[in-house]
Tab-separated table of C-alpha atoms and ligand atoms in Angstrom:
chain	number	residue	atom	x	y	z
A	139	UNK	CA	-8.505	-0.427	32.810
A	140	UNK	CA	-5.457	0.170	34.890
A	141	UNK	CA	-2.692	2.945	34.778
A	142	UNK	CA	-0.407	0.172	33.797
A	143	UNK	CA	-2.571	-1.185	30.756
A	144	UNK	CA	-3.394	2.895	30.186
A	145	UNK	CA	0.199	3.407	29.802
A	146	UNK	CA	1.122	0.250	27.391
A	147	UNK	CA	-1.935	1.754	25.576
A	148	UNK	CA	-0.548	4.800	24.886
A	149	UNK	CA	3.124	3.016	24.146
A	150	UNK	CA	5.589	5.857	22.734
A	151	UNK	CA	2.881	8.677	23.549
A	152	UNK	CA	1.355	8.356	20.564
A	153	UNK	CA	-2.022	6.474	20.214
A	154	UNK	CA	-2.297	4.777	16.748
A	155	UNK	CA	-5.572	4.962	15.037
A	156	UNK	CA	-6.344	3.252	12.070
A	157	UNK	CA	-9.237	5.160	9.990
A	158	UNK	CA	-11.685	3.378	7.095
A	159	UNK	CA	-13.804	6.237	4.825
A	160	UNK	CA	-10.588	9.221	5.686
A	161	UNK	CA	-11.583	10.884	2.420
A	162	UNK	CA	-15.258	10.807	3.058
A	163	UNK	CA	-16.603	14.577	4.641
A	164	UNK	CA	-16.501	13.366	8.021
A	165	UNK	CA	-13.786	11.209	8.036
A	166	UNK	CA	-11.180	13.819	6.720
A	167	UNK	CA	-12.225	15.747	9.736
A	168	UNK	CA	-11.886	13.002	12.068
A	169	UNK	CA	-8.427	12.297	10.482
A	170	UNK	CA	-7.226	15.979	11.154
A	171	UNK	CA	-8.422	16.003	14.480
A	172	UNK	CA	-6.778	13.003	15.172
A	173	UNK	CA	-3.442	14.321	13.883
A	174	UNK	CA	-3.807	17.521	16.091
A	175	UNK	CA	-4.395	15.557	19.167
A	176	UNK	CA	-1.017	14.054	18.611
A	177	UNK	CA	-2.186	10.588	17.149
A	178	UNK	CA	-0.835	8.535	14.503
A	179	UNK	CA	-3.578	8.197	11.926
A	180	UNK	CA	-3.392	5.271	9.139
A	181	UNK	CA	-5.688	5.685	6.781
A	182	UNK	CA	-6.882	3.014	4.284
A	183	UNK	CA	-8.521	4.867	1.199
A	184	UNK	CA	-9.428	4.093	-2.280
A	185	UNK	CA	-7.929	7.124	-3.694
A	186	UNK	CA	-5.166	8.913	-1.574
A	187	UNK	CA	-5.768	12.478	-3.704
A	188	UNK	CA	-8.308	13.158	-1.834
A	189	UNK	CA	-6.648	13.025	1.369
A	190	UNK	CA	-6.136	17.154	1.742
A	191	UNK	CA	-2.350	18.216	0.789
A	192	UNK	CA	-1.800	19.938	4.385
A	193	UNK	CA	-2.881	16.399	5.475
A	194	UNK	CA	-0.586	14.273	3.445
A	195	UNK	CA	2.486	16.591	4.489
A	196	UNK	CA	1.742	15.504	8.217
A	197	UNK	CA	4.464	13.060	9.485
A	198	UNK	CA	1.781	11.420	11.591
A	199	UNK	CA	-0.295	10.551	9.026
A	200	UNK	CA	0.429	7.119	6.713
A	201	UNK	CA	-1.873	6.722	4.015
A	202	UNK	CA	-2.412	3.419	2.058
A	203	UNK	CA	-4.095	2.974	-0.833
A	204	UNK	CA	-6.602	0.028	-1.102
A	205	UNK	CA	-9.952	-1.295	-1.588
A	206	UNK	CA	-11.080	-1.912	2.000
A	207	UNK	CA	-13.316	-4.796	0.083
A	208	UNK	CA	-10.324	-6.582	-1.376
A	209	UNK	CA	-8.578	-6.464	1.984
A	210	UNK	CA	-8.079	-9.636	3.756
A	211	UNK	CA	-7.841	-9.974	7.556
A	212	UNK	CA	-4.304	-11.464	7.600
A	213	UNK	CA	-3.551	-8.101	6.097
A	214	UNK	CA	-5.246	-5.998	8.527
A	215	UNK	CA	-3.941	-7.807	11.526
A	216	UNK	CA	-0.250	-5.957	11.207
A	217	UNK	CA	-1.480	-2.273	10.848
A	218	UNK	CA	-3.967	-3.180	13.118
A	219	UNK	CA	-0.976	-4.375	15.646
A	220	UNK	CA	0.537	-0.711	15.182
A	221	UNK	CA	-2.743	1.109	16.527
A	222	UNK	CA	-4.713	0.886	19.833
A	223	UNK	CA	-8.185	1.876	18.051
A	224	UNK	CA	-9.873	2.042	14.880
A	225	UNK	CA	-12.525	4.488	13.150
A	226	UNK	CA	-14.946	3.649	10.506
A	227	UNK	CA	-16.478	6.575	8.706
A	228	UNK	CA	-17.010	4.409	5.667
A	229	UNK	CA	-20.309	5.010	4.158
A	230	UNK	CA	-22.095	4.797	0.399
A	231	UNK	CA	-21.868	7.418	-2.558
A	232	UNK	CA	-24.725	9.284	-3.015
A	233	UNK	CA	-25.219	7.761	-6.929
A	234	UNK	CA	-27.316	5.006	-8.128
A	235	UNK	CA	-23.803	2.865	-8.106
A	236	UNK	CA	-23.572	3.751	-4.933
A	237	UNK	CA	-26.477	3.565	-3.531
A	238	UNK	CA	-27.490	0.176	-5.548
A	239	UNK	CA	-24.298	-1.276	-6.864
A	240	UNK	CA	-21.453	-3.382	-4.970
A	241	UNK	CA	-20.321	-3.718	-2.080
A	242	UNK	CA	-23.890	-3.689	-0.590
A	243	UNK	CA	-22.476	-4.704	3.178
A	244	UNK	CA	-19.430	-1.722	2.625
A	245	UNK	CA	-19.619	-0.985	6.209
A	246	UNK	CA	-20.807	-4.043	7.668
A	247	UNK	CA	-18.765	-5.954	5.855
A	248	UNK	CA	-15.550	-3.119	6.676
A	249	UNK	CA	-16.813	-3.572	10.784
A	250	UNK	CA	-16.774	-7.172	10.709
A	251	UNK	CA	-13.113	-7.805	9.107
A	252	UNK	CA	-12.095	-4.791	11.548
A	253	UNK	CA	-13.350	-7.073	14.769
A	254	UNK	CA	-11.991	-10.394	13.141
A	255	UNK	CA	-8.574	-8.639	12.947
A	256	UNK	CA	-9.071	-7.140	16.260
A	257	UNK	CA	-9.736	-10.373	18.128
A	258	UNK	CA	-6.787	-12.151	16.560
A	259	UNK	CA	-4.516	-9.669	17.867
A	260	UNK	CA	-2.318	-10.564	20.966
A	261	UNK	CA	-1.993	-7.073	22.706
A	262	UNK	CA	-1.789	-5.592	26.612
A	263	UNK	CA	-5.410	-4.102	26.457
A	264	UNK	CA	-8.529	-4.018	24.424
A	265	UNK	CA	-8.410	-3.166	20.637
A	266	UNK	CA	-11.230	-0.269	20.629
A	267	UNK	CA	-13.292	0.663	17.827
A	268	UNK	CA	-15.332	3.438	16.948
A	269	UNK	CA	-17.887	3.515	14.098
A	270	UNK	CA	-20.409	6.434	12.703
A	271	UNK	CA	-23.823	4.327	12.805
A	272	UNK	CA	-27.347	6.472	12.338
A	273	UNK	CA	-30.592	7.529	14.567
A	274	UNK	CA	-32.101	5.109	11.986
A	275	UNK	CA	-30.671	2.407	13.872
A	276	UNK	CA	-32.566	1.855	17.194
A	277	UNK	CA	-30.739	0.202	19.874
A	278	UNK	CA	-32.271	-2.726	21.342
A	279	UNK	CA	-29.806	-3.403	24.169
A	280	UNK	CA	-31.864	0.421	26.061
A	281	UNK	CA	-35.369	-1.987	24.786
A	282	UNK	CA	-35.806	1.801	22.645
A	283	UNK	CA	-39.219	2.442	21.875
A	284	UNK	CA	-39.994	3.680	18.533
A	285	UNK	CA	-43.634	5.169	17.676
A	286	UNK	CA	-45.469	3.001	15.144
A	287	UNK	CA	-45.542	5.299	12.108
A	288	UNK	CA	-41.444	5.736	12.498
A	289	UNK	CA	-41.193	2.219	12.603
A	290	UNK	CA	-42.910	1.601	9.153
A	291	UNK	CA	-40.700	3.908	7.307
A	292	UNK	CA	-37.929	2.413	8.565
A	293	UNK	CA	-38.869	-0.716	7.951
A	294	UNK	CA	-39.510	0.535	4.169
A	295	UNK	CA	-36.651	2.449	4.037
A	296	UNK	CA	-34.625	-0.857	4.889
A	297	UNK	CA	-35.666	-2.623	2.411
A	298	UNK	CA	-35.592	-0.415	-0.728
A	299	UNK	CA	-32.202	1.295	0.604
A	300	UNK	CA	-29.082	-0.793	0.911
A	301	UNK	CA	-26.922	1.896	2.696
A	302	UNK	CA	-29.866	2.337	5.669
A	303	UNK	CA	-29.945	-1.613	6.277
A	304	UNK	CA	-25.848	-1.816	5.915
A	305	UNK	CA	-25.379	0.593	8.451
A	306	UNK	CA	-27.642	-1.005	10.434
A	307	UNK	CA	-26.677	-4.458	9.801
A	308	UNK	CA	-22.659	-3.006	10.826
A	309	UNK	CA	-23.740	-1.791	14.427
A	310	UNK	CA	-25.731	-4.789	15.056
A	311	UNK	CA	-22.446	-6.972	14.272
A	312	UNK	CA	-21.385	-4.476	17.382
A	313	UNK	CA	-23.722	-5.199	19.489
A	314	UNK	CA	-24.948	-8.833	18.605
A	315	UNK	CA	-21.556	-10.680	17.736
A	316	UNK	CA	-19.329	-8.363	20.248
A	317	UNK	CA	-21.480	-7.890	22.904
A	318	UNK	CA	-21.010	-4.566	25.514
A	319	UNK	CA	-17.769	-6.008	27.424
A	320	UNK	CA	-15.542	-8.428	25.447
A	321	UNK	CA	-12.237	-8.111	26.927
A	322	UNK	CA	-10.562	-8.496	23.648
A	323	UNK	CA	-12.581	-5.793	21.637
A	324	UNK	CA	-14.446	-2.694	22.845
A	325	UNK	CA	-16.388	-0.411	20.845
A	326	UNK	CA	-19.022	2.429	20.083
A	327	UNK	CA	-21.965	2.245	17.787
A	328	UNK	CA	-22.026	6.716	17.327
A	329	UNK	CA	-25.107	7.530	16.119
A	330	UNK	CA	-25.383	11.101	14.519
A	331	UNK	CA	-28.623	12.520	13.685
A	332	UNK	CA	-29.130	14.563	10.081
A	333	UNK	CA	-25.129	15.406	9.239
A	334	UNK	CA	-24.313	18.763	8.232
A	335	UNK	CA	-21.192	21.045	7.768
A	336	UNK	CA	-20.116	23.459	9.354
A	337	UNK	CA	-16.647	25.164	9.917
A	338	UNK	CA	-16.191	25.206	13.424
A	339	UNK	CA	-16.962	22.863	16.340
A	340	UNK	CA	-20.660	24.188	18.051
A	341	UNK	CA	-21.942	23.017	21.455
A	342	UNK	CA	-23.204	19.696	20.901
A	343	UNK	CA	-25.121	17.280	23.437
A	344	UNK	CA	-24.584	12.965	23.575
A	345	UNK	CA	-27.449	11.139	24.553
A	346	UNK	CA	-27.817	7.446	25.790
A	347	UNK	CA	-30.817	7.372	22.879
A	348	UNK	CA	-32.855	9.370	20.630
A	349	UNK	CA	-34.581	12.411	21.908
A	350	UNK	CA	-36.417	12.808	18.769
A	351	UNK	CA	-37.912	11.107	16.066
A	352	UNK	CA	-35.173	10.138	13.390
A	353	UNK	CA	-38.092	10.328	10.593
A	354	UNK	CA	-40.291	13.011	11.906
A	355	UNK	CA	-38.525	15.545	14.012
A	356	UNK	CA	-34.884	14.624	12.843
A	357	UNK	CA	-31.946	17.179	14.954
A	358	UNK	CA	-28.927	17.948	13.187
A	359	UNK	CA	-25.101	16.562	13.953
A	360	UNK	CA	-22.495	18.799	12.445
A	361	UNK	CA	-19.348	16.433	10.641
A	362	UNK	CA	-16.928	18.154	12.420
A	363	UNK	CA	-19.070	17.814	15.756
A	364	UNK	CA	-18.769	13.924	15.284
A	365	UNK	CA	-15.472	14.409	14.360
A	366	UNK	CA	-14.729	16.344	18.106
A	367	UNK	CA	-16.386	13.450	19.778
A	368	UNK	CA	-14.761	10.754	17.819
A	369	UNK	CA	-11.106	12.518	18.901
A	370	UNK	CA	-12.361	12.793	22.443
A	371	UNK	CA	-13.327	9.091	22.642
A	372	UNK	CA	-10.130	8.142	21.154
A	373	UNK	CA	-8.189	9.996	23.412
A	374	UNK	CA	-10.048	10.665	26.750
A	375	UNK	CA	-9.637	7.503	29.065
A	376	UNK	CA	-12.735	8.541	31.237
A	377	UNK	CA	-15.286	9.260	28.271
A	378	UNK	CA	-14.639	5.940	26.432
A	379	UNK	CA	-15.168	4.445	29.811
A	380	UNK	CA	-18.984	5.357	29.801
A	381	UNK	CA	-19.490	4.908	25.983
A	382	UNK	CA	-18.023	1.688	25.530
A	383	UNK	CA	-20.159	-0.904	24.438
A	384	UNK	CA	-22.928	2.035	23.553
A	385	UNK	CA	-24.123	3.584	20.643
A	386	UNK	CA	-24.527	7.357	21.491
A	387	UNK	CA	-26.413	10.160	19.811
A	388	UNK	CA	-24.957	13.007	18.845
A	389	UNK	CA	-27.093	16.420	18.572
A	390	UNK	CA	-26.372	19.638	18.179
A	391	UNK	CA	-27.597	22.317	20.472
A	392	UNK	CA	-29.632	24.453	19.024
B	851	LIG	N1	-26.005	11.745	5.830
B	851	LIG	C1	-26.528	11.722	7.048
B	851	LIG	O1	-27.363	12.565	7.435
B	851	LIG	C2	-26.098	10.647	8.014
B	851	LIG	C3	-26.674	10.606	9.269
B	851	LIG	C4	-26.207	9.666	10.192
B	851	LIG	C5	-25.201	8.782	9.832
B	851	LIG	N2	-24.679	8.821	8.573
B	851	LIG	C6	-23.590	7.874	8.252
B	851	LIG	O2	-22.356	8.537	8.418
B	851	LIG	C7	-21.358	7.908	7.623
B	851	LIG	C8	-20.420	8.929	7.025
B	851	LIG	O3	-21.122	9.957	6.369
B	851	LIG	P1	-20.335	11.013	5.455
B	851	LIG	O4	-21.349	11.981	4.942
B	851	LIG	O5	-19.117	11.509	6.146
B	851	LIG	O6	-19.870	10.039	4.255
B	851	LIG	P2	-19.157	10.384	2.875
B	851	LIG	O7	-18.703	11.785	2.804
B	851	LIG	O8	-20.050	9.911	1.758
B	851	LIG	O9	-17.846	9.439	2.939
B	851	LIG	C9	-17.939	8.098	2.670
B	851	LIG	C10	-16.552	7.452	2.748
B	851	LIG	O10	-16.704	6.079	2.388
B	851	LIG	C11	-15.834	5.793	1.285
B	851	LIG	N3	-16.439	4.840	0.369
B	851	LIG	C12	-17.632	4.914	-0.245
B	851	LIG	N4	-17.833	3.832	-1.023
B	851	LIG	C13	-16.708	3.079	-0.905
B	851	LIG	C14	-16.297	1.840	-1.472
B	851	LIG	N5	-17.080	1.148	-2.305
B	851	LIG	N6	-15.085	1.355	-1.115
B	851	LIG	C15	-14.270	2.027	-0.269
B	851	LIG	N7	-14.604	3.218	0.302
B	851	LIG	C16	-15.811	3.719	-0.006
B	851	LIG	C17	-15.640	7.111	0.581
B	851	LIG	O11	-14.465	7.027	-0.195
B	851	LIG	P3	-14.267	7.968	-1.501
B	851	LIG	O12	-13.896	9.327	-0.971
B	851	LIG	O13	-13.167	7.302	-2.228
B	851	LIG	O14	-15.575	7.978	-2.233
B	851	LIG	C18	-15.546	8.058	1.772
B	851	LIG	O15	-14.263	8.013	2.327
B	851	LIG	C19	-22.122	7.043	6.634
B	851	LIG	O16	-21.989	5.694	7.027
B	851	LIG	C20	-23.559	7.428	6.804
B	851	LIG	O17	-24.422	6.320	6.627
B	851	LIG	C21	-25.090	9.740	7.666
């Protein structure tokens, strides 16, 4: 992209974000990162309570209250026409309802109305998207080689768990439907290892693929380590440029 599209990008200053799951335990912290890097964050949640009070007092920060799986793409298209990129950090309850009940395709379904929207819109430069996939997800496009026994469990765990074969059915939308360089849509597939929390950001490493076995030797990907790396790709001109169209992993150093 050129300094002229990087500028029309960044319009008033302010790059717009729209983010899906803000109430989730990542995707508060992605919010809040976003807001102190100066963007505009509009966040569609289910229940805008649990957006943190210090949060909702933040001018940046528009929250709107709706089922992302009642949301139609003629409504997405305008508040996706104030933003230059979206986040997904949608992802399933831990309950049996959750787990098992509707929407089964919450994310996938979420990813694909984001990119219909997206590729409707008439704007200077690519739309950009980010969404958190998993190690569980194995990227063909790098022809990733996964040991046999890994690849049975997944293949199990695919099957009997709706959330594991959502996510993965979202990233391959990404990477199947998209493709690495559409000139209307750009994306990254993030894939964090095990997520855990911790209060401060830690050295972390990105890798093209998996260093480890997701199954057998998983690492560990603090939230609010994501969340850093989400804010950086969002805002850093030269790091989206070698993620785009990629699905990094995200590790922390140990
Ligand atoms: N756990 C891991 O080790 C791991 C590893 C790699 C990747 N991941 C992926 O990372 C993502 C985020 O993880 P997380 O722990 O931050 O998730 P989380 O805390 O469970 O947050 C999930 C978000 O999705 C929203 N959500 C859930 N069901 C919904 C529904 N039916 N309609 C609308 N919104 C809904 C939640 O809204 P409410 O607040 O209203 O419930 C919340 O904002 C997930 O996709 C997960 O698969 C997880």
């Amino acid at each position: 992209m050129g300094e002229e599209q990087a500028a029309d990008r960044c319009g008033d200053g302010e790059t717009g974000v729209l983010v899906l799951g803000a109430t989730g335990a990542t995707g508060r912290l992605v919010v809040r990162q976003l807001l102190e890097s100066g963007n505009r964050v509009t966040a569609i949640v289910r229940s805008g309570g649990k957006i943190p009070e210090e949060l909702h007092s933040n001018p940046l920060l528009t929250v709107l209250e709706k089922e992302i799986s009642q949301v139609q793409v003629g409504e997405l298209i305008p508040l996706m026409e104030e933003c230059d990129s979206a986040v997904c950090c949608l992802g399933h309850t831990m309950s049996w309802k959750g787990v098992f009940g509707p929407p089964g395709r919450l994310v996938a379904d979420a990813v694909k109305l984001l990119c219909q929207a997206a590729l409707q819109i008439d704007r200077p430069g690519p739309f950009r998207l980010v969404m958190m996939s998993s190690t569980g997800h194995r990227n063909a496009d790098f022809h990733e080689k996964i040991p046999l026994p890994d690849l049975c469990i997944r293949f199990i765990l695919k099957l009997l768990l709706p959330p594991f074969a959502d996510t993965i059915a979202a990233s391959e939308i990404l990477r199947t439907e998209i493709g690495p360089s559409d000139a209307q849509l750009e994306w990254v597939a993030l894939r964090p290892d095990s997520l855990i929390d911790r209060a401060e950001v830690t050295s972390y490493e990105v890798c093209i693929s998996p260093t480890r076995s997701a199954i057998f030797n998983p690492g560990q990907s603090s939230r609010i380590n994501v969340a850093h790396f989400i804010a950086r790709l969002i805002n850093d001109e030269d790091l989206w440029n070698i993620w785009r169209g990629r699905m990094p992993v995200l590790y922390n150093r140990e």
